[in-house]
Amino acid sequence: MRSTIKYLPAFYFLFNSCQPGESGSAKPSTAQIQIKSVTESDHDPEENDRNLAHEPEISANSFITKSEFNQKGNLLKKEQYNDRGKLEWREVYTYDEVGQLLEMVSYHFKKVSIRRICKYGKENPLVECNDFEGGGKNTKRQIVKKETNGHTIVWDYVLTQSMLIKTSEGIFDQNESNIKNSYFSDGRLLATEENQYDMFGNRVESMRSDVLNGSQRITHFKVDRKNNAIETLILDGNLFIESRIVTRYNDQHHLVEQLTYGIKGNLKESVLHLYEYDGFGQWIKDITVINKKPISVRVRKLEYF
């Protein structure tokens, strides 16, 4: 699993915390097919059903999410409906001729909630993105700067008491791997994070240091030959194991099992994913089983060009 972060997606995910829930599963293209739309919904599994069927109605307090794409694979529109079928959120995306995001407008119950505008420099590098609330107030900003050594620095700002205050700083190397992050509050440095990568661009180690109390947490990542992350080992500053997570993937690179172990090596949680696929190899059902008990069923309906 390559851990690089390109700057426009990095900005999108950093700011996306204020948007409706993301599944991260609606990436719309393969070499053979092009997806026009994806509709996702969560359902309760039917009790005492050996085939793990699901209830036809969506789960209480869950959402139906529909994403629409163009033939270049760019997300054009995303809508979120509540369990009563009422539209709550809508996001509309606009791109330039090379597919770079120019504007995203988010509507909450038909009113503009957030307007995101991005600017680019020469040779199309991202320079700046800003979020504006419905009334026009600038609430978030990200500035991107290319250094002469090939590194790129990304600064994030959030509106705090009528001022845009820096909350984080990220450094990316020539391969666009995120090698260091710094986190701030009210202008004070709170924590740093340094990442190490292998020759294939996979993150293999992360060290997070808390400036205030001096504590450290080290995370080791192990990947397989297909670049899937198969083990995560979390250590404290004294190198004592806090947690160990073992994961397994199928031939489609989809997560099928995640085992979480505690300090003493005891199994704390087992999560299984059982998939059903359509004729194009895209999953249309994901059944989540936690500690041998079916918990939820995510259903996808896909429309192709």
PDB file of C-alpha atoms in Angstrom:
ATOM      1  CA  MET A   1       0.000   0.000   0.000  1.00  0.00           C
ATOM      2  CA  ARG A   2       1.754   3.107  -1.210  1.00  0.00           C
ATOM      3  CA  SER A   3       1.526   5.833   1.406  1.00  0.00           C
ATOM      4  CA  THR A   4       2.249   8.894  -0.703  1.00  0.00           C
ATOM      5  CA  ILE A   5      -0.212  11.765  -0.643  1.00  0.00           C
ATOM      6  CA  LYS A   6      -0.629  13.979  -3.659  1.00  0.00           C
ATOM      7  CA  TYR A   7      -1.352  17.526  -2.679  1.00  0.00           C
ATOM      8  CA  LEU A   8      -4.841  18.068  -4.025  1.00  0.00           C
ATOM      9  CA  PRO A   9      -6.193  14.800  -2.561  1.00  0.00           C
ATOM     10  CA  ALA A  10      -4.318  15.584   0.643  1.00  0.00           C
ATOM     11  CA  PHE A  11      -6.183  18.866   0.897  1.00  0.00           C
ATOM     12  CA  TYR A  12      -9.453  17.139   0.056  1.00  0.00           C
ATOM     13  CA  PHE A  13      -9.129  14.561   2.802  1.00  0.00           C
ATOM     14  CA  LEU A  14      -7.860  17.025   5.398  1.00  0.00           C
ATOM     15  CA  PHE A  15     -10.850  19.264   4.839  1.00  0.00           C
ATOM     16  CA  ASN A  16     -13.318  16.463   4.228  1.00  0.00           C
ATOM     17  CA  SER A  17     -13.796  15.967   7.969  1.00  0.00           C
ATOM     18  CA  CYS A  18     -16.447  18.668   7.841  1.00  0.00           C
ATOM     19  CA  GLN A  19     -18.329  16.847   5.068  1.00  0.00           C
ATOM     20  CA  PRO A  20     -20.801  13.985   5.203  1.00  0.00           C
ATOM     21  CA  GLY A  21     -19.321  10.565   5.919  1.00  0.00           C
ATOM     22  CA  GLU A  22     -16.951   9.132   3.336  1.00  0.00           C
ATOM     23  CA  SER A  23     -16.710   5.443   2.580  1.00  0.00           C
ATOM     24  CA  GLY A  24     -13.585   5.752   0.478  1.00  0.00           C
ATOM     25  CA  SER A  25     -14.858   2.911  -1.718  1.00  0.00           C
ATOM     26  CA  ALA A  26     -16.259   4.742  -4.711  1.00  0.00           C
ATOM     27  CA  LYS A  27     -13.115   5.095  -6.811  1.00  0.00           C
ATOM     28  CA  PRO A  28     -14.600   5.010 -10.264  1.00  0.00           C
ATOM     29  CA  SER A  29     -12.345   3.407 -12.875  1.00  0.00           C
ATOM     30  CA  THR A  30     -10.350   0.396 -13.973  1.00  0.00           C
ATOM     31  CA  ALA A  31      -8.560  -0.225 -17.250  1.00  0.00           C
ATOM     32  CA  GLN A  32     -11.594  -2.041 -18.686  1.00  0.00           C
ATOM     33  CA  ILE A  33     -14.633  -0.231 -17.308  1.00  0.00           C
ATOM     34  CA  GLN A  34     -15.809   3.234 -16.393  1.00  0.00           C
ATOM     35  CA  ILE A  35     -18.230   3.768 -13.565  1.00  0.00           C
ATOM     36  CA  LYS A  36     -20.893   6.432 -14.045  1.00  0.00           C
ATOM     37  CA  SER A  37     -22.423   6.359 -10.560  1.00  0.00           C
ATOM     38  CA  VAL A  38     -22.192   4.518  -7.242  1.00  0.00           C
ATOM     39  CA  THR A  39     -25.012   4.339  -4.702  1.00  0.00           C
ATOM     40  CA  GLU A  40     -24.138   2.994  -1.243  1.00  0.00           C
ATOM     41  CA  SER A  41     -26.347   2.107   1.700  1.00  0.00           C
ATOM     42  CA  ASP A  42     -25.987   0.306   5.038  1.00  0.00           C
ATOM     43  CA  HIS A  43     -28.415  -2.420   6.086  1.00  0.00           C
ATOM     44  CA  ASP A  44     -28.939  -4.651   9.105  1.00  0.00           C
ATOM     45  CA  PRO A  45     -28.213  -8.342   8.538  1.00  0.00           C
ATOM     46  CA  GLU A  46     -31.206 -10.661   8.817  1.00  0.00           C
ATOM     47  CA  GLU A  47     -31.088 -12.729  11.968  1.00  0.00           C
ATOM     48  CA  ASN A  48     -30.672 -16.509  11.737  1.00  0.00           C
ATOM     49  CA  ASP A  49     -29.931 -16.354   8.022  1.00  0.00           C
ATOM     50  CA  ARG A  50     -27.090 -18.653   7.001  1.00  0.00           C
ATOM     51  CA  ASN A  51     -26.571 -16.785   3.746  1.00  0.00           C
ATOM     52  CA  LEU A  52     -26.201 -13.482   5.613  1.00  0.00           C
ATOM     53  CA  ALA A  53     -28.958 -11.715   3.728  1.00  0.00           C
ATOM     54  CA  HIS A  54     -29.871  -8.168   4.702  1.00  0.00           C
ATOM     55  CA  GLU A  55     -32.989  -6.221   5.517  1.00  0.00           C
ATOM     56  CA  PRO A  56     -34.370  -4.310   2.507  1.00  0.00           C
ATOM     57  CA  GLU A  57     -34.669  -1.044   4.464  1.00  0.00           C
ATOM     58  CA  ILE A  58     -31.504   0.845   5.313  1.00  0.00           C
ATOM     59  CA  SER A  59     -30.300   0.839   8.894  1.00  0.00           C
ATOM     60  CA  ALA A  60     -31.758   3.373  11.291  1.00  0.00           C
ATOM     61  CA  ASN A  61     -29.862   6.680  11.416  1.00  0.00           C
ATOM     62  CA  SER A  62     -27.737   5.685   8.419  1.00  0.00           C
ATOM     63  CA  PHE A  63     -27.484   7.329   4.992  1.00  0.00           C
ATOM     64  CA  ILE A  64     -27.778   6.580   1.305  1.00  0.00           C
ATOM     65  CA  THR A  65     -24.874   8.123  -0.596  1.00  0.00           C
ATOM     66  CA  LYS A  66     -24.816   8.573  -4.362  1.00  0.00           C
ATOM     67  CA  SER A  67     -21.684   9.633  -6.270  1.00  0.00           C
ATOM     68  CA  GLU A  68     -21.625  10.562  -9.951  1.00  0.00           C
ATOM     69  CA  PHE A  69     -18.502  10.629 -12.155  1.00  0.00           C
ATOM     70  CA  ASN A  70     -17.574  11.793 -15.636  1.00  0.00           C
ATOM     71  CA  GLN A  71     -15.791   9.616 -18.182  1.00  0.00           C
ATOM     72  CA  LYS A  72     -12.415  10.908 -16.967  1.00  0.00           C
ATOM     73  CA  GLY A  73     -13.151   9.451 -13.532  1.00  0.00           C
ATOM     74  CA  ASN A  74     -13.630  12.813 -11.825  1.00  0.00           C
ATOM     75  CA  LEU A  75     -16.268  13.055  -9.111  1.00  0.00           C
ATOM     76  CA  LEU A  76     -18.971  15.445 -10.340  1.00  0.00           C
ATOM     77  CA  LYS A  77     -21.623  15.240  -7.658  1.00  0.00           C
ATOM     78  CA  LYS A  78     -22.200  13.549  -4.339  1.00  0.00           C
ATOM     79  CA  GLU A  79     -25.532  13.379  -2.522  1.00  0.00           C
ATOM     80  CA  GLN A  80     -26.449  12.052   0.902  1.00  0.00           C
ATOM     81  CA  TYR A  81     -29.982  11.055   1.914  1.00  0.00           C
ATOM     82  CA  ASN A  82     -31.117  10.190   5.420  1.00  0.00           C
ATOM     83  CA  ASP A  83     -33.009   7.034   6.386  1.00  0.00           C
ATOM     84  CA  ARG A  84     -36.296   8.799   5.605  1.00  0.00           C
ATOM     85  CA  GLY A  85     -35.186   9.458   2.029  1.00  0.00           C
ATOM     86  CA  LYS A  86     -34.686  13.187   2.473  1.00  0.00           C
ATOM     87  CA  LEU A  87     -31.710  14.862   0.794  1.00  0.00           C
ATOM     88  CA  GLU A  88     -29.422  16.374   3.448  1.00  0.00           C
ATOM     89  CA  TRP A  89     -26.135  17.050   1.672  1.00  0.00           C
ATOM     90  CA  ARG A  90     -25.058  17.694  -1.895  1.00  0.00           C
ATOM     91  CA  GLU A  91     -21.572  18.430  -3.183  1.00  0.00           C
ATOM     92  CA  VAL A  92     -20.927  19.685  -6.732  1.00  0.00           C
ATOM     93  CA  TYR A  93     -17.424  19.634  -8.237  1.00  0.00           C
ATOM     94  CA  THR A  94     -15.943  21.717 -11.075  1.00  0.00           C
ATOM     95  CA  TYR A  95     -12.640  20.942 -12.828  1.00  0.00           C
ATOM     96  CA  ASP A  96     -10.328  22.584 -15.342  1.00  0.00           C
ATOM     97  CA  GLU A  97      -9.413  21.080 -18.724  1.00  0.00           C
ATOM     98  CA  VAL A  98      -6.737  18.817 -17.206  1.00  0.00           C
ATOM     99  CA  GLY A  99      -8.987  17.494 -14.452  1.00  0.00           C
ATOM    100  CA  GLN A 100      -7.815  19.608 -11.520  1.00  0.00           C
ATOM    101  CA  LEU A 101     -10.403  20.642  -8.963  1.00  0.00           C
ATOM    102  CA  LEU A 102     -11.333  24.308  -9.303  1.00  0.00           C
ATOM    103  CA  GLU A 103     -14.358  24.520  -7.053  1.00  0.00           C
ATOM    104  CA  MET A 104     -16.457  22.387  -4.735  1.00  0.00           C
ATOM    105  CA  VAL A 105     -19.782  23.682  -3.441  1.00  0.00           C
ATOM    106  CA  SER A 106     -21.447  21.838  -0.571  1.00  0.00           C
ATOM    107  CA  TYR A 107     -25.157  22.300   0.110  1.00  0.00           C
ATOM    108  CA  HIS A 108     -26.877  21.422   3.380  1.00  0.00           C
ATOM    109  CA  PHE A 109     -30.652  21.237   2.955  1.00  0.00           C
ATOM    110  CA  LYS A 110     -30.333  23.263  -0.296  1.00  0.00           C
ATOM    111  CA  LYS A 111     -28.351  26.082   1.345  1.00  0.00           C
ATOM    112  CA  VAL A 112     -24.680  26.651   0.561  1.00  0.00           C
ATOM    113  CA  SER A 113     -22.651  25.382   3.495  1.00  0.00           C
ATOM    114  CA  ILE A 114     -19.100  25.368   2.132  1.00  0.00           C
ATOM    115  CA  ARG A 115     -17.511  26.697  -1.035  1.00  0.00           C
ATOM    116  CA  ARG A 116     -13.987  25.460  -1.734  1.00  0.00           C
ATOM    117  CA  ILE A 117     -11.858  27.274  -4.329  1.00  0.00           C
ATOM    118  CA  CYS A 118      -8.420  26.068  -5.454  1.00  0.00           C
ATOM    119  CA  LYS A 119      -5.692  27.961  -7.321  1.00  0.00           C
ATOM    120  CA  TYR A 120      -2.827  26.581  -9.420  1.00  0.00           C
ATOM    121  CA  GLY A 121       0.502  27.939 -10.585  1.00  0.00           C
ATOM    122  CA  LYS A 122       2.777  27.246 -13.533  1.00  0.00           C
ATOM    123  CA  GLU A 123       2.928  23.649 -14.780  1.00  0.00           C
ATOM    124  CA  ASN A 124      -0.304  22.999 -12.836  1.00  0.00           C
ATOM    125  CA  PRO A 125       0.993  22.625  -9.242  1.00  0.00           C
ATOM    126  CA  LEU A 126      -1.544  23.366  -6.551  1.00  0.00           C
ATOM    127  CA  VAL A 127      -0.779  26.661  -4.811  1.00  0.00           C
ATOM    128  CA  GLU A 128      -3.705  27.350  -2.506  1.00  0.00           C
ATOM    129  CA  CYS A 129      -7.192  26.183  -1.555  1.00  0.00           C
ATOM    130  CA  ASN A 130      -9.706  28.043   0.593  1.00  0.00           C
ATOM    131  CA  ASP A 131     -12.978  27.070   2.245  1.00  0.00           C
ATOM    132  CA  PHE A 132     -15.719  29.681   2.623  1.00  0.00           C
ATOM    133  CA  GLU A 133     -18.909  29.264   4.623  1.00  0.00           C
ATOM    134  CA  GLY A 134     -22.291  30.165   3.151  1.00  0.00           C
ATOM    135  CA  GLY A 135     -21.965  33.777   4.308  1.00  0.00           C
ATOM    136  CA  GLY A 136     -18.592  34.193   2.601  1.00  0.00           C
ATOM    137  CA  LYS A 137     -16.319  33.921   5.651  1.00  0.00           C
ATOM    138  CA  ASN A 138     -12.972  32.221   4.940  1.00  0.00           C
ATOM    139  CA  THR A 139     -12.872  29.326   7.434  1.00  0.00           C
ATOM    140  CA  LYS A 140      -9.988  27.145   6.181  1.00  0.00           C
ATOM    141  CA  ARG A 141      -6.941  27.560   3.981  1.00  0.00           C
ATOM    142  CA  GLN A 142      -4.188  25.347   2.657  1.00  0.00           C
ATOM    143  CA  ILE A 143      -1.009  26.758   1.113  1.00  0.00           C
ATOM    144  CA  VAL A 144       1.361  24.595  -0.915  1.00  0.00           C
ATOM    145  CA  LYS A 145       4.952  25.597  -1.714  1.00  0.00           C
ATOM    146  CA  LYS A 146       7.537  23.774  -3.801  1.00  0.00           C
ATOM    147  CA  GLU A 147      11.076  24.041  -2.389  1.00  0.00           C
ATOM    148  CA  THR A 148      14.295  24.159  -4.440  1.00  0.00           C
ATOM    149  CA  ASN A 149      15.396  20.775  -3.016  1.00  0.00           C
ATOM    150  CA  GLY A 150      12.340  19.117  -4.563  1.00  0.00           C
ATOM    151  CA  HIS A 151      10.401  18.911  -1.312  1.00  0.00           C
ATOM    152  CA  THR A 152       6.920  20.365  -0.962  1.00  0.00           C
ATOM    153  CA  ILE A 153       5.575  22.025   2.194  1.00  0.00           C
ATOM    154  CA  VAL A 154       1.846  22.090   2.933  1.00  0.00           C
ATOM    155  CA  TRP A 155       0.446  24.458   5.581  1.00  0.00           C
ATOM    156  CA  ASP A 156      -3.115  24.206   6.906  1.00  0.00           C
ATOM    157  CA  TYR A 157      -4.998  27.026   8.631  1.00  0.00           C
ATOM    158  CA  VAL A 158      -8.338  27.110  10.445  1.00  0.00           C
ATOM    159  CA  LEU A 159     -10.384  30.145  11.436  1.00  0.00           C
ATOM    160  CA  THR A 160     -10.019  30.733  15.188  1.00  0.00           C
ATOM    161  CA  GLN A 161     -11.316  33.870  16.888  1.00  0.00           C
ATOM    162  CA  SER A 162     -11.522  35.836  13.623  1.00  0.00           C
ATOM    163  CA  MET A 163      -8.040  34.766  12.488  1.00  0.00           C
ATOM    164  CA  LEU A 164      -6.726  31.949  10.304  1.00  0.00           C
ATOM    165  CA  ILE A 165      -4.365  30.061  12.622  1.00  0.00           C
ATOM    166  CA  LYS A 166      -1.889  27.422  11.467  1.00  0.00           C
ATOM    167  CA  THR A 167      -2.888  23.934  12.630  1.00  0.00           C
ATOM    168  CA  SER A 168      -0.474  21.708  10.732  1.00  0.00           C
ATOM    169  CA  GLU A 169       2.571  21.624   8.473  1.00  0.00           C
ATOM    170  CA  GLY A 170       3.431  18.683   6.237  1.00  0.00           C
ATOM    171  CA  ILE A 171       6.619  17.997   4.301  1.00  0.00           C
ATOM    172  CA  PHE A 172       6.644  15.768   1.200  1.00  0.00           C
ATOM    173  CA  ASP A 173       9.796  14.513  -0.525  1.00  0.00           C
ATOM    174  CA  GLN A 174      10.553  14.278  -4.244  1.00  0.00           C
ATOM    175  CA  ASN A 175       8.471  11.083  -4.458  1.00  0.00           C
ATOM    176  CA  GLU A 176       5.498  12.851  -2.836  1.00  0.00           C
ATOM    177  CA  SER A 177       5.871  10.742   0.308  1.00  0.00           C
ATOM    178  CA  ASN A 178       4.766  12.527   3.482  1.00  0.00           C
ATOM    179  CA  ILE A 179       7.996  12.435   5.510  1.00  0.00           C
ATOM    180  CA  LYS A 180       7.135  14.813   8.372  1.00  0.00           C
ATOM    181  CA  ASN A 181       4.110  16.479   9.972  1.00  0.00           C
ATOM    182  CA  SER A 182       3.869  19.086  12.705  1.00  0.00           C
ATOM    183  CA  TYR A 183       0.659  19.921  14.588  1.00  0.00           C
ATOM    184  CA  PHE A 184      -0.118  23.226  16.298  1.00  0.00           C
ATOM    185  CA  SER A 185      -2.700  24.801  18.599  1.00  0.00           C
ATOM    186  CA  ASP A 186      -2.880  28.561  19.179  1.00  0.00           C
ATOM    187  CA  GLY A 187       0.526  28.916  17.556  1.00  0.00           C
ATOM    188  CA  ARG A 188       2.176  26.334  19.825  1.00  0.00           C
ATOM    189  CA  LEU A 189       3.747  23.138  18.547  1.00  0.00           C
ATOM    190  CA  LEU A 190       1.859  20.179  20.029  1.00  0.00           C
ATOM    191  CA  ALA A 191       3.282  17.142  18.282  1.00  0.00           C
ATOM    192  CA  THR A 192       5.450  15.974  15.399  1.00  0.00           C
ATOM    193  CA  GLU A 193       5.311  12.893  13.221  1.00  0.00           C
ATOM    194  CA  GLU A 194       8.167  11.494  11.127  1.00  0.00           C
ATOM    195  CA  ASN A 195       7.651   8.755   8.534  1.00  0.00           C
ATOM    196  CA  GLN A 196      10.069   6.326   6.903  1.00  0.00           C
ATOM    197  CA  TYR A 197       9.460   4.573   3.561  1.00  0.00           C
ATOM    198  CA  ASP A 198      10.873   1.603   1.693  1.00  0.00           C
ATOM    199  CA  MET A 199      12.204   1.707  -1.871  1.00  0.00           C
ATOM    200  CA  PHE A 200       8.701   1.121  -3.254  1.00  0.00           C
ATOM    201  CA  GLY A 201       7.186   4.093  -1.434  1.00  0.00           C
ATOM    202  CA  ASN A 202       5.448   2.069   1.279  1.00  0.00           C
ATOM    203  CA  ARG A 203       5.457   3.595   4.747  1.00  0.00           C
ATOM    204  CA  VAL A 204       7.320   1.251   7.092  1.00  0.00           C
ATOM    205  CA  GLU A 205       7.689   3.356  10.249  1.00  0.00           C
ATOM    206  CA  SER A 206       6.046   6.355  11.871  1.00  0.00           C
ATOM    207  CA  MET A 207       7.231   8.104  15.029  1.00  0.00           C
ATOM    208  CA  ARG A 208       4.894  10.549  16.750  1.00  0.00           C
ATOM    209  CA  SER A 209       6.280  12.752  19.520  1.00  0.00           C
ATOM    210  CA  ASP A 210       4.144  14.757  21.939  1.00  0.00           C
ATOM    211  CA  VAL A 211       5.950  18.005  22.704  1.00  0.00           C
ATOM    212  CA  LEU A 212       3.986  18.834  25.857  1.00  0.00           C
ATOM    213  CA  ASN A 213       4.527  15.621  27.840  1.00  0.00           C
ATOM    214  CA  GLY A 214       7.522  14.213  25.982  1.00  0.00           C
ATOM    215  CA  SER A 215       5.844  10.910  25.169  1.00  0.00           C
ATOM    216  CA  GLN A 216       6.471   9.002  21.947  1.00  0.00           C
ATOM    217  CA  ARG A 217       4.607   6.403  19.942  1.00  0.00           C
ATOM    218  CA  ILE A 218       6.264   4.342  17.235  1.00  0.00           C
ATOM    219  CA  THR A 219       4.322   2.438  14.607  1.00  0.00           C
ATOM    220  CA  HIS A 220       5.858  -0.200  12.337  1.00  0.00           C
ATOM    221  CA  PHE A 221       4.129  -1.244   9.116  1.00  0.00           C
ATOM    222  CA  LYS A 222       4.705  -4.450   7.193  1.00  0.00           C
ATOM    223  CA  VAL A 223       3.537  -4.931   3.602  1.00  0.00           C
ATOM    224  CA  ASP A 224       3.275  -7.954   1.336  1.00  0.00           C
ATOM    225  CA  ARG A 225       4.584  -8.325  -2.219  1.00  0.00           C
ATOM    226  CA  LYS A 226       1.429  -6.682  -3.562  1.00  0.00           C
ATOM    227  CA  ASN A 227       2.033  -3.611  -1.351  1.00  0.00           C
ATOM    228  CA  ASN A 228      -0.901  -4.406   0.932  1.00  0.00           C
ATOM    229  CA  ALA A 229      -0.371  -3.453   4.587  1.00  0.00           C
ATOM    230  CA  ILE A 230      -0.506  -6.781   6.458  1.00  0.00           C
ATOM    231  CA  GLU A 231       0.718  -5.844   9.940  1.00  0.00           C
ATOM    232  CA  THR A 232       0.726  -2.723  12.103  1.00  0.00           C
ATOM    233  CA  LEU A 233       2.724  -2.790  15.325  1.00  0.00           C
ATOM    234  CA  ILE A 234       2.238   0.103  17.779  1.00  0.00           C
ATOM    235  CA  LEU A 235       4.942   0.678  20.423  1.00  0.00           C
ATOM    236  CA  ASP A 236       5.314   3.220  23.194  1.00  0.00           C
ATOM    237  CA  GLY A 237       8.447   5.293  23.753  1.00  0.00           C
ATOM    238  CA  ASN A 238      10.047   2.440  25.702  1.00  0.00           C
ATOM    239  CA  LEU A 239       9.396   0.049  22.798  1.00  0.00           C
ATOM    240  CA  PHE A 240       6.737  -1.897  24.689  1.00  0.00           C
ATOM    241  CA  ILE A 241       3.956  -3.219  22.460  1.00  0.00           C
ATOM    242  CA  GLU A 242       0.657  -1.376  22.867  1.00  0.00           C
ATOM    243  CA  SER A 243      -1.236  -3.018  20.023  1.00  0.00           C
ATOM    244  CA  ARG A 244      -0.736  -5.293  17.028  1.00  0.00           C
ATOM    245  CA  ILE A 245      -3.044  -5.375  14.026  1.00  0.00           C
ATOM    246  CA  VAL A 246      -2.826  -8.130  11.412  1.00  0.00           C
ATOM    247  CA  THR A 247      -4.707  -7.733   8.145  1.00  0.00           C
ATOM    248  CA  ARG A 248      -5.381  -9.975   5.152  1.00  0.00           C
ATOM    249  CA  TYR A 249      -6.525  -9.078   1.641  1.00  0.00           C
ATOM    250  CA  ASN A 250      -8.067 -10.960  -1.268  1.00  0.00           C
ATOM    251  CA  ASP A 251      -6.877 -11.001  -4.876  1.00  0.00           C
ATOM    252  CA  GLN A 252      -8.835  -7.776  -5.536  1.00  0.00           C
ATOM    253  CA  HIS A 253      -6.807  -6.019  -2.790  1.00  0.00           C
ATOM    254  CA  HIS A 254      -9.921  -5.691  -0.626  1.00  0.00           C
ATOM    255  CA  LEU A 255      -9.580  -6.120   3.132  1.00  0.00           C
ATOM    256  CA  VAL A 256     -11.059  -9.453   4.209  1.00  0.00           C
ATOM    257  CA  GLU A 257      -9.767  -9.860   7.767  1.00  0.00           C
ATOM    258  CA  GLN A 258      -8.409  -7.640  10.526  1.00  0.00           C
ATOM    259  CA  LEU A 259      -7.238  -9.063  13.859  1.00  0.00           C
ATOM    260  CA  THR A 260      -6.375  -6.713  16.733  1.00  0.00           C
ATOM    261  CA  TYR A 261      -4.195  -8.015  19.589  1.00  0.00           C
ATOM    262  CA  GLY A 262      -3.595  -6.443  22.994  1.00  0.00           C
ATOM    263  CA  ILE A 263      -0.495  -5.882  25.112  1.00  0.00           C
ATOM    264  CA  LYS A 264      -0.270  -9.524  26.198  1.00  0.00           C
ATOM    265  CA  GLY A 265      -0.899 -10.885  22.723  1.00  0.00           C
ATOM    266  CA  ASN A 266      -4.535 -11.645  23.435  1.00  0.00           C
ATOM    267  CA  LEU A 267      -7.015 -11.291  20.595  1.00  0.00           C
ATOM    268  CA  LYS A 268      -9.168  -8.236  21.314  1.00  0.00           C
ATOM    269  CA  GLU A 269     -11.210  -8.031  18.129  1.00  0.00           C
ATOM    270  CA  SER A 270     -11.735  -9.971  14.941  1.00  0.00           C
ATOM    271  CA  VAL A 271     -13.262  -8.232  11.910  1.00  0.00           C
ATOM    272  CA  LEU A 272     -14.177 -10.100   8.728  1.00  0.00           C
ATOM    273  CA  HIS A 273     -15.418  -8.694   5.422  1.00  0.00           C
ATOM    274  CA  LEU A 274     -17.392 -10.963   3.084  1.00  0.00           C
ATOM    275  CA  TYR A 275     -17.806  -9.587  -0.438  1.00  0.00           C
ATOM    276  CA  GLU A 276     -20.121 -10.199  -3.331  1.00  0.00           C
ATOM    277  CA  TYR A 277     -19.006  -9.004  -6.790  1.00  0.00           C
ATOM    278  CA  ASP A 278     -20.716  -8.100 -10.046  1.00  0.00           C
ATOM    279  CA  GLY A 279     -19.684  -9.278 -13.498  1.00  0.00           C
ATOM    280  CA  PHE A 280     -17.086  -6.497 -13.796  1.00  0.00           C
ATOM    281  CA  GLY A 281     -15.294  -7.492 -10.599  1.00  0.00           C
ATOM    282  CA  GLN A 282     -16.649  -4.572  -8.564  1.00  0.00           C
ATOM    283  CA  TRP A 283     -17.970  -5.403  -5.110  1.00  0.00           C
ATOM    284  CA  ILE A 284     -21.689  -4.875  -4.634  1.00  0.00           C
ATOM    285  CA  LYS A 285     -22.056  -6.197  -1.089  1.00  0.00           C
ATOM    286  CA  ASP A 286     -19.719  -6.005   1.915  1.00  0.00           C
ATOM    287  CA  ILE A 287     -20.805  -7.929   5.012  1.00  0.00           C
ATOM    288  CA  THR A 288     -18.960  -6.914   8.187  1.00  0.00           C
ATOM    289  CA  VAL A 289     -18.614  -9.621  10.854  1.00  0.00           C
ATOM    290  CA  ILE A 290     -17.157  -8.595  14.216  1.00  0.00           C
ATOM    291  CA  ASN A 291     -16.165 -11.311  16.681  1.00  0.00           C
ATOM    292  CA  LYS A 292     -18.148 -13.864  14.609  1.00  0.00           C
ATOM    293  CA  LYS A 293     -21.324 -11.764  14.717  1.00  0.00           C
ATOM    294  CA  PRO A 294     -22.683 -10.100  11.541  1.00  0.00           C
ATOM    295  CA  ILE A 295     -22.936  -6.385  12.274  1.00  0.00           C
ATOM    296  CA  SER A 296     -23.773  -4.598   9.035  1.00  0.00           C
ATOM    297  CA  VAL A 297     -24.167  -5.037   5.297  1.00  0.00           C
ATOM    298  CA  ARG A 298     -23.034  -2.316   2.914  1.00  0.00           C
ATOM    299  CA  VAL A 299     -24.710  -2.506  -0.484  1.00  0.00           C
ATOM    300  CA  ARG A 300     -23.467  -0.795  -3.644  1.00  0.00           C
ATOM    301  CA  LYS A 301     -25.355  -0.235  -6.866  1.00  0.00           C
ATOM    302  CA  LEU A 302     -23.138   0.690  -9.788  1.00  0.00           C
ATOM    303  CA  GLU A 303     -24.013   2.256 -13.115  1.00  0.00           C
ATOM    304  CA  TYR A 304     -21.501   2.091 -16.000  1.00  0.00           C
ATOM    305  CA  PHE A 305     -20.926   4.199 -19.084  1.00  0.00           C
TER     306      PHE A 305
END
